[in-house]
PDB file of C-alpha atoms in Angstrom:
ATOM      1  CA  MET L   1      18.718  -9.371  -4.015  1.00 53.00           C
ATOM      2  CA  LEU L   2      16.647 -12.527  -3.585  1.00 48.00           C
ATOM      3  CA  GLN L   3      19.632 -14.277  -2.038  1.00 53.00           C
ATOM      4  CA  GLN L   4      20.214 -11.430   0.416  1.00 53.00           C
ATOM      5  CA  LEU L   5      16.556 -11.260   1.409  1.00 54.00           C
ATOM      6  CA  GLY L   6      16.427 -15.028   1.688  1.00 52.00           C
ATOM      7  CA  ALA L   7      19.305 -14.882   4.152  1.00 55.00           C
ATOM      8  CA  LEU L   8      17.462 -12.190   6.123  1.00 57.00           C
ATOM      9  CA  ALA L   9      14.106 -13.991   6.036  1.00 57.00           C
ATOM     10  CA  ASP L  10      14.792 -15.773   9.331  1.00 60.00           C
ATOM     11  CA  THR L  11      16.039 -12.644  11.098  1.00 69.00           C
ATOM     12  CA  PRO L  12      14.258  -9.564  12.501  1.00 75.00           C
ATOM     13  CA  TRP L  13      16.065  -7.377   9.967  1.00 78.00           C
ATOM     14  CA  ILE L  14      13.685  -8.323   7.175  1.00 82.00           C
ATOM     15  CA  TYR L  15      10.806  -6.799   9.140  1.00 87.00           C
ATOM     16  CA  VAL L  16      12.810  -3.658   9.867  1.00 89.00           C
ATOM     17  CA  ILE L  17      13.598  -3.192   6.166  1.00 88.00           C
ATOM     18  CA  VAL L  18      10.035  -3.880   5.031  1.00 90.00           C
ATOM     19  CA  GLY L  19       8.532  -1.733   7.779  1.00 92.00           C
ATOM     20  CA  LEU L  20      10.720   1.293   7.019  1.00 93.00           C
ATOM     21  CA  SER L  21      10.094   1.044   3.282  1.00 91.00           C
ATOM     22  CA  VAL L  22       6.315   0.867   3.689  1.00 93.00           C
ATOM     23  CA  LEU L  23       6.304   3.587   6.345  1.00 93.00           C
ATOM     24  CA  LEU L  24       8.255   6.060   4.220  1.00 90.00           C
ATOM     25  CA  ASP L  25       6.655   5.524   0.821  1.00 87.00           C
ATOM     26  CA  VAL L  26       3.668   7.650   1.809  1.00 85.00           C
ATOM     27  CA  PHE L  27       6.088  10.593   1.581  1.00 82.00           C
ATOM     28  CA  LEU L  28       8.243   9.121  -1.189  1.00 80.00           C
ATOM     29  CA  PRO L  29       5.916   7.154  -3.502  1.00 71.00           C
ATOM     30  CA  VAL L  30       8.912   6.270  -5.668  1.00 70.00           C
ATOM     31  CA  LEU L  31      10.101   3.828  -2.998  1.00 71.00           C
ATOM     32  CA  PRO L  32       9.451   0.275  -4.245  1.00 75.00           C
ATOM     33  CA  SER L  33       7.757  -0.910  -1.046  1.00 85.00           C
ATOM     34  CA  GLY L  34       5.368  -3.210  -2.898  1.00 85.00           C
ATOM     35  CA  VAL L  35       8.220  -4.808  -4.818  1.00 83.00           C
ATOM     36  CA  LEU L  36      10.178  -5.225  -1.592  1.00 85.00           C
ATOM     37  CA  VAL L  37       7.257  -6.884   0.215  1.00 88.00           C
ATOM     38  CA  ILE L  38       6.710  -9.272  -2.686  1.00 85.00           C
ATOM     39  CA  THR L  39      10.418 -10.043  -2.972  1.00 83.00           C
ATOM     40  CA  ALA L  40      10.714 -10.704   0.765  1.00 83.00           C
ATOM     41  CA  ALA L  41       7.686 -13.003   0.682  1.00 84.00           C
ATOM     42  CA  THR L  42       8.975 -14.832  -2.394  1.00 80.00           C
ATOM     43  CA  ALA L  43      12.396 -15.341  -0.813  1.00 76.00           C
ATOM     44  CA  ALA L  44      10.916 -16.520   2.492  1.00 72.00           C
ATOM     45  CA  ALA L  45       8.429 -18.889   0.833  1.00 71.00           C
ATOM     46  CA  GLY L  46      11.009 -20.330  -1.550  1.00 62.00           C
ATOM     47  CA  THR L  47      13.581 -20.803   1.213  1.00 57.00           C
ATOM     48  CA  ALA L  48      11.050 -22.456   3.508  1.00 52.00           C
ATOM     49  CA  ALA L  49       9.746 -24.718   0.757  1.00 49.00           C
ATOM     50  CA  ASP L  50      13.257 -25.851  -0.136  1.00 50.00           C
ATOM     51  CA  ALA L  51      14.000 -26.534   3.523  1.00 45.00           C
ATOM     52  CA  VAL L  52      10.982 -28.749   4.213  1.00 45.00           C
ATOM     53  CA  GLY L  53      10.824 -30.457   0.830  1.00 49.00           C
ATOM     54  CA  ASP L  54       7.871 -31.332  -1.368  1.00 48.00           C
ATOM     55  CA  ALA L  55       5.968 -33.239   1.343  1.00 41.00           C
ATOM     56  CA  ALA L  56       5.239 -30.123   3.367  1.00 45.00           C
ATOM     57  CA  ARG L  57       5.649 -27.627   0.544  1.00 47.00           C
ATOM     58  CA  GLY L  58       2.043 -26.446   0.680  1.00 49.00           C
ATOM     59  CA  HIS L  59       2.401 -25.286   4.315  1.00 52.00           C
ATOM     60  CA  ALA L  60       5.889 -23.828   4.152  1.00 51.00           C
ATOM     61  CA  GLY L  61       6.442 -20.312   5.370  1.00 69.00           C
ATOM     62  CA  PHE L  62       3.020 -19.516   6.879  1.00 77.00           C
ATOM     63  CA  PRO L  63       4.418 -17.994  10.117  1.00 81.00           C
ATOM     64  CA  GLU L  64       6.802 -15.821   8.110  1.00 81.00           C
ATOM     65  CA  MET L  65       4.019 -14.751   5.755  1.00 87.00           C
ATOM     66  CA  PHE L  66       1.729 -13.794   8.635  1.00 91.00           C
ATOM     67  CA  ALA L  67       4.520 -11.787  10.255  1.00 89.00           C
ATOM     68  CA  LEU L  68       5.229  -9.994   6.964  1.00 91.00           C
ATOM     69  CA  VAL L  69       1.535  -9.126   6.526  1.00 94.00           C
ATOM     70  CA  MET L  70       1.284  -7.696  10.031  1.00 95.00           C
ATOM     71  CA  CYS L  71       4.563  -5.801   9.654  1.00 94.00           C
ATOM     72  CA  ALA L  72       3.608  -4.236   6.310  1.00 94.00           C
ATOM     73  CA  ALA L  73       0.050  -3.459   7.415  1.00 96.00           C
ATOM     74  CA  THR L  74       1.178  -1.850  10.676  1.00 96.00           C
ATOM     75  CA  ALA L  75       3.805   0.251   8.891  1.00 96.00           C
ATOM     76  CA  SER L  76       1.221   1.297   6.316  1.00 95.00           C
ATOM     77  CA  VAL L  77      -1.195   2.560   8.968  1.00 96.00           C
ATOM     78  CA  LEU L  78       1.559   4.329  10.914  1.00 96.00           C
ATOM     79  CA  GLY L  79       2.772   6.075   7.759  1.00 94.00           C
ATOM     80  CA  ASP L  80      -0.773   7.096   6.870  1.00 93.00           C
ATOM     81  CA  MET L  81      -1.357   8.588  10.311  1.00 94.00           C
ATOM     82  CA  VAL L  82       1.951  10.487  10.323  1.00 93.00           C
ATOM     83  CA  ALA L  83       1.134  12.013   6.916  1.00 89.00           C
ATOM     84  CA  TYR L  84      -2.427  12.727   8.043  1.00 90.00           C
ATOM     85  CA  ARG L  85      -1.275  14.528  11.194  1.00 90.00           C
ATOM     86  CA  LEU L  86       1.412  16.527   9.400  1.00 88.00           C
ATOM     87  CA  ALA L  87      -1.061  17.631   6.731  1.00 85.00           C
ATOM     88  CA  TRP L  88      -3.610  18.495   9.441  1.00 86.00           C
ATOM     89  CA  ARG L  89      -1.178  20.762  11.294  1.00 83.00           C
ATOM     90  CA  GLY L  90       0.363  22.309   8.193  1.00 75.00           C
ATOM     91  CA  GLY L  91      -2.878  22.569   6.267  1.00 60.00           C
ATOM     92  CA  ASP L  92      -2.146  25.793   4.383  1.00 66.00           C
ATOM     93  CA  ARG L  93       1.268  24.654   3.195  1.00 67.00           C
ATOM     94  CA  PHE L  94       0.029  21.223   2.106  1.00 65.00           C
ATOM     95  CA  ASP L  95      -3.080  22.762   0.561  1.00 64.00           C
ATOM     96  CA  ARG L  96      -0.953  25.068  -1.602  1.00 69.00           C
ATOM     97  CA  ALA L  97       1.267  22.162  -2.618  1.00 64.00           C
ATOM     98  CA  MET L  98      -1.723  20.068  -3.659  1.00 62.00           C
ATOM     99  CA  ALA L  99      -3.386  23.015  -5.429  1.00 66.00           C
ATOM    100  CA  ARG L 100      -0.471  23.199  -7.890  1.00 66.00           C
ATOM    101  CA  SER L 101      -1.609  19.927  -9.419  1.00 59.00           C
ATOM    102  CA  ARG L 102      -5.004  19.580 -11.099  1.00 64.00           C
ATOM    103  CA  ARG L 103      -4.853  15.838 -10.555  1.00 57.00           C
ATOM    104  CA  LEU L 104      -4.264  16.189  -6.814  1.00 58.00           C
ATOM    105  CA  THR L 105      -6.929  18.892  -6.541  1.00 65.00           C
ATOM    106  CA  ALA L 106      -9.503  16.677  -8.269  1.00 62.00           C
ATOM    107  CA  ALA L 107      -8.510  13.706  -6.125  1.00 57.00           C
ATOM    108  CA  GLN L 108      -8.794  15.875  -3.017  1.00 60.00           C
ATOM    109  CA  ALA L 109     -12.333  16.908  -3.963  1.00 62.00           C
ATOM    110  CA  ARG L 110     -13.377  13.318  -4.687  1.00 59.00           C
ATOM    111  CA  LEU L 111     -11.899  12.125  -1.401  1.00 56.00           C
ATOM    112  CA  GLY L 112     -13.787  14.714   0.622  1.00 56.00           C
ATOM    113  CA  THR L 113     -17.093  13.805  -0.985  1.00 58.00           C
ATOM    114  CA  ALA L 114     -16.486  10.089  -0.557  1.00 56.00           C
ATOM    115  CA  LEU L 115     -15.621  10.377   3.133  1.00 53.00           C
ATOM    116  CA  LEU L 116     -18.550  12.676   3.890  1.00 50.00           C
ATOM    117  CA  ARG L 117     -20.920  10.197   2.242  1.00 52.00           C
ATOM    118  CA  GLY L 118     -19.371   7.258   4.047  1.00 49.00           C
ATOM    119  CA  GLY L 119     -17.484   6.154   0.934  1.00 61.00           C
ATOM    120  CA  GLY L 120     -14.505   4.826   2.841  1.00 74.00           C
ATOM    121  CA  PRO L 121     -13.921   1.994   0.355  1.00 80.00           C
ATOM    122  CA  LEU L 122     -12.240   4.641  -1.799  1.00 79.00           C
ATOM    123  CA  VAL L 123      -9.423   4.701   0.769  1.00 82.00           C
ATOM    124  CA  VAL L 124      -8.940   0.942   0.316  1.00 87.00           C
ATOM    125  CA  VAL L 125      -9.016   1.115  -3.483  1.00 85.00           C
ATOM    126  CA  ALA L 126      -6.666   4.107  -3.568  1.00 81.00           C
ATOM    127  CA  ARG L 127      -4.084   2.144  -1.555  1.00 86.00           C
ATOM    128  CA  PHE L 128      -3.379   0.064  -4.659  1.00 87.00           C
ATOM    129  CA  ALA L 129      -3.258   2.995  -7.102  1.00 81.00           C
ATOM    130  CA  PRO L 130       0.073   4.704  -7.836  1.00 75.00           C
ATOM    131  CA  ALA L 131       0.552   7.485  -5.254  1.00 77.00           C
ATOM    132  CA  GLY L 132      -3.043   6.937  -4.142  1.00 80.00           C
ATOM    133  CA  ARG L 133      -2.013   6.378  -0.555  1.00 84.00           C
ATOM    134  CA  SER L 134      -0.244   9.741  -0.461  1.00 81.00           C
ATOM    135  CA  VAL L 135      -3.218  11.603  -1.924  1.00 80.00           C
ATOM    136  CA  VAL L 136      -5.637   9.962   0.516  1.00 83.00           C
ATOM    137  CA  SER L 137      -3.564  10.494   3.656  1.00 86.00           C
ATOM    138  CA  LEU L 138      -2.476  14.058   2.902  1.00 81.00           C
ATOM    139  CA  GLY L 139      -5.888  14.995   1.534  1.00 78.00           C
ATOM    140  CA  ALA L 140      -7.704  13.728   4.624  1.00 82.00           C
ATOM    141  CA  GLY L 141      -5.356  15.749   6.831  1.00 83.00           C
ATOM    142  CA  VAL L 142      -5.626  18.935   4.778  1.00 77.00           C
ATOM    143  CA  MET L 143      -9.431  18.710   4.882  1.00 77.00           C
ATOM    144  CA  HIS L 144      -9.397  18.012   8.632  1.00 81.00           C
ATOM    145  CA  ARG L 145     -11.354  14.786   8.390  1.00 81.00           C
ATOM    146  CA  ARG L 146     -11.984  13.157  11.737  1.00 86.00           C
ATOM    147  CA  VAL L 147      -9.750  10.291  12.822  1.00 89.00           C
ATOM    148  CA  THR L 148     -12.816   8.076  13.183  1.00 88.00           C
ATOM    149  CA  GLU L 149     -13.571   8.645   9.495  1.00 84.00           C
ATOM    150  CA  PHE L 150     -10.059   7.922   8.298  1.00 88.00           C
ATOM    151  CA  LEU L 151      -8.283   5.482  10.624  1.00 91.00           C
ATOM    152  CA  PRO L 152     -10.557   2.415  10.258  1.00 92.00           C
ATOM    153  CA  TRP L 153     -10.392   2.606   6.469  1.00 91.00           C
ATOM    154  CA  SER L 154      -6.655   3.214   6.551  1.00 92.00           C
ATOM    155  CA  ALA L 155      -6.239   0.073   8.674  1.00 94.00           C
ATOM    156  CA  LEU L 156      -8.411  -1.970   6.298  1.00 94.00           C
ATOM    157  CA  ALA L 157      -6.532  -0.582   3.288  1.00 93.00           C
ATOM    158  CA  GLY L 158      -3.144  -1.391   4.798  1.00 94.00           C
ATOM    159  CA  LEU L 159      -4.183  -4.907   5.773  1.00 96.00           C
ATOM    160  CA  THR L 160      -5.758  -5.615   2.384  1.00 94.00           C
ATOM    161  CA  TRP L 161      -2.746  -4.318   0.457  1.00 93.00           C
ATOM    162  CA  ALA L 162      -0.271  -6.170   2.687  1.00 94.00           C
ATOM    163  CA  ALA L 163      -2.190  -9.454   2.508  1.00 94.00           C
ATOM    164  CA  TYR L 164      -2.494  -9.210  -1.276  1.00 92.00           C
ATOM    165  CA  SER L 165       1.178  -8.345  -1.792  1.00 90.00           C
ATOM    166  CA  VAL L 166       2.474 -11.051   0.554  1.00 91.00           C
ATOM    167  CA  SER L 167       0.109 -13.620  -0.983  1.00 89.00           C
ATOM    168  CA  LEU L 168       1.488 -12.844  -4.428  1.00 86.00           C
ATOM    169  CA  GLY L 169       5.029 -13.345  -3.197  1.00 84.00           C
ATOM    170  CA  TYR L 170       4.102 -16.461  -1.246  1.00 86.00           C
ATOM    171  CA  PHE L 171       2.403 -18.275  -4.119  1.00 82.00           C
ATOM    172  CA  GLY L 172       5.090 -17.121  -6.541  1.00 75.00           C
ATOM    173  CA  GLY L 173       7.739 -18.559  -4.238  1.00 70.00           C
ATOM    174  CA  GLN L 174       5.798 -21.789  -3.738  1.00 72.00           C
ATOM    175  CA  TRP L 175       5.128 -22.427  -7.396  1.00 71.00           C
ATOM    176  CA  LEU L 176       8.254 -21.005  -9.033  1.00 67.00           C
ATOM    177  CA  GLY L 177      10.728 -21.018  -6.143  1.00 60.00           C
ATOM    178  CA  ALA L 178      12.849 -18.119  -4.910  1.00 58.00           C
ATOM    179  CA  THR L 179      13.662 -16.945  -8.440  1.00 62.00           C
ATOM    180  CA  TRP L 180      13.415 -13.702 -10.355  1.00 67.00           C
ATOM    181  CA  LEU L 181      10.669 -15.262 -12.478  1.00 67.00           C
ATOM    182  CA  GLY L 182       8.458 -15.784  -9.428  1.00 63.00           C
ATOM    183  CA  THR L 183       9.084 -12.214  -8.290  1.00 67.00           C
ATOM    184  CA  ALA L 184       8.393 -10.800 -11.764  1.00 74.00           C
ATOM    185  CA  VAL L 185       5.093 -12.657 -12.128  1.00 74.00           C
ATOM    186  CA  SER L 186       3.982 -11.488  -8.683  1.00 72.00           C
ATOM    187  CA  PHE L 187       4.990  -7.909  -9.420  1.00 74.00           C
ATOM    188  CA  LEU L 188       3.015  -7.919 -12.672  1.00 80.00           C
ATOM    189  CA  ALA L 189      -0.063  -9.020 -10.708  1.00 81.00           C
ATOM    190  CA  LEU L 190       0.476  -6.151  -8.249  1.00 79.00           C
ATOM    191  CA  PHE L 191       0.953  -3.724 -11.149  1.00 80.00           C
ATOM    192  CA  ALA L 192      -2.301  -4.920 -12.727  1.00 82.00           C
ATOM    193  CA  ALA L 193      -4.111  -4.326  -9.441  1.00 82.00           C
ATOM    194  CA  GLY L 194      -2.678  -0.809  -9.377  1.00 78.00           C
ATOM    195  CA  LEU L 195      -3.954  -0.081 -12.880  1.00 77.00           C
ATOM    196  CA  GLY L 196      -7.386  -1.390 -11.943  1.00 79.00           C
ATOM    197  CA  ALA L 197      -7.457   0.715  -8.792  1.00 75.00           C
ATOM    198  CA  ALA L 198      -6.448   3.839 -10.716  1.00 69.00           C
ATOM    199  CA  PHE L 199      -9.277   3.205 -13.170  1.00 74.00           C
ATOM    200  CA  VAL L 200     -11.831   2.808 -10.372  1.00 72.00           C
ATOM    201  CA  VAL L 201     -10.645   5.983  -8.622  1.00 64.00           C
ATOM    202  CA  LYS L 202     -10.968   7.960 -11.851  1.00 64.00           C
ATOM    203  CA  ARG L 203     -14.493   6.724 -12.629  1.00 63.00           C
ATOM    204  CA  PRO L 204     -16.392   9.261 -10.457  1.00 52.00           C
ATOM    205  CA  ARG L 205     -14.738  12.133 -12.320  1.00 48.00           C
ATOM    206  CA  THR L 206     -15.649  10.592 -15.683  1.00 43.00           C
ATOM    207  CA  SER L 207     -19.247  10.071 -14.569  1.00 43.00           C
ATOM    208  CA  GLU L 208     -19.502  13.654 -13.361  1.00 44.00           C
ATOM    209  CA  ALA L 209     -18.113  14.965 -16.657  1.00 43.00           C
ATOM    210  CA  ARG L 210     -20.730  13.017 -18.622  1.00 46.00           C
ATOM    211  CA  ALA L 211     -23.495  14.219 -16.312  1.00 40.00           C
ATOM    212  CA  GLN L 212     -22.545  17.812 -17.044  1.00 42.00           C
TER     213      GLN L 212
END
């Protein structure tokens, strides 16, 4: 896979593949969009570093990395807004679907409180948590939150997640080359961030339980 992505790194197709994966994983959280972004960045950084040699190794691949960040961030925001609008228009259907899960119901309640109190950073943190992006986008639509409350934080979340993911792939490719080891190390760092984000998102519920 690294070889194929490395071959695509200098073509527009890499951005099409990354963009579609990130766009769709708000509806299908099982899609490995984070892994794909990291793998694409690792392949591009490793290929560029090999091409320029050790003398310019530290600056290899910056244009490609910037393009990947913007592509992934833009796709993330577009996917969020599509999910938000669909949930807004089909509120009853989405509300019933979310009500079947205690976890989604609790997350929905926490999201509403956070947004009403100006707690938009929750949107950014949830972007790193497993399925957190889906809960945030669909929950904001179901609860009919205003675009001005949701969009700026969605944009910041998408940009932060994309920059972090691409940076992991970039430094993995620079230090370890376009190898599976570099990709694995970068993915473990992304996975650790996801676990940390899930812990932070769950903290309000734990605090409330203790207060009761």
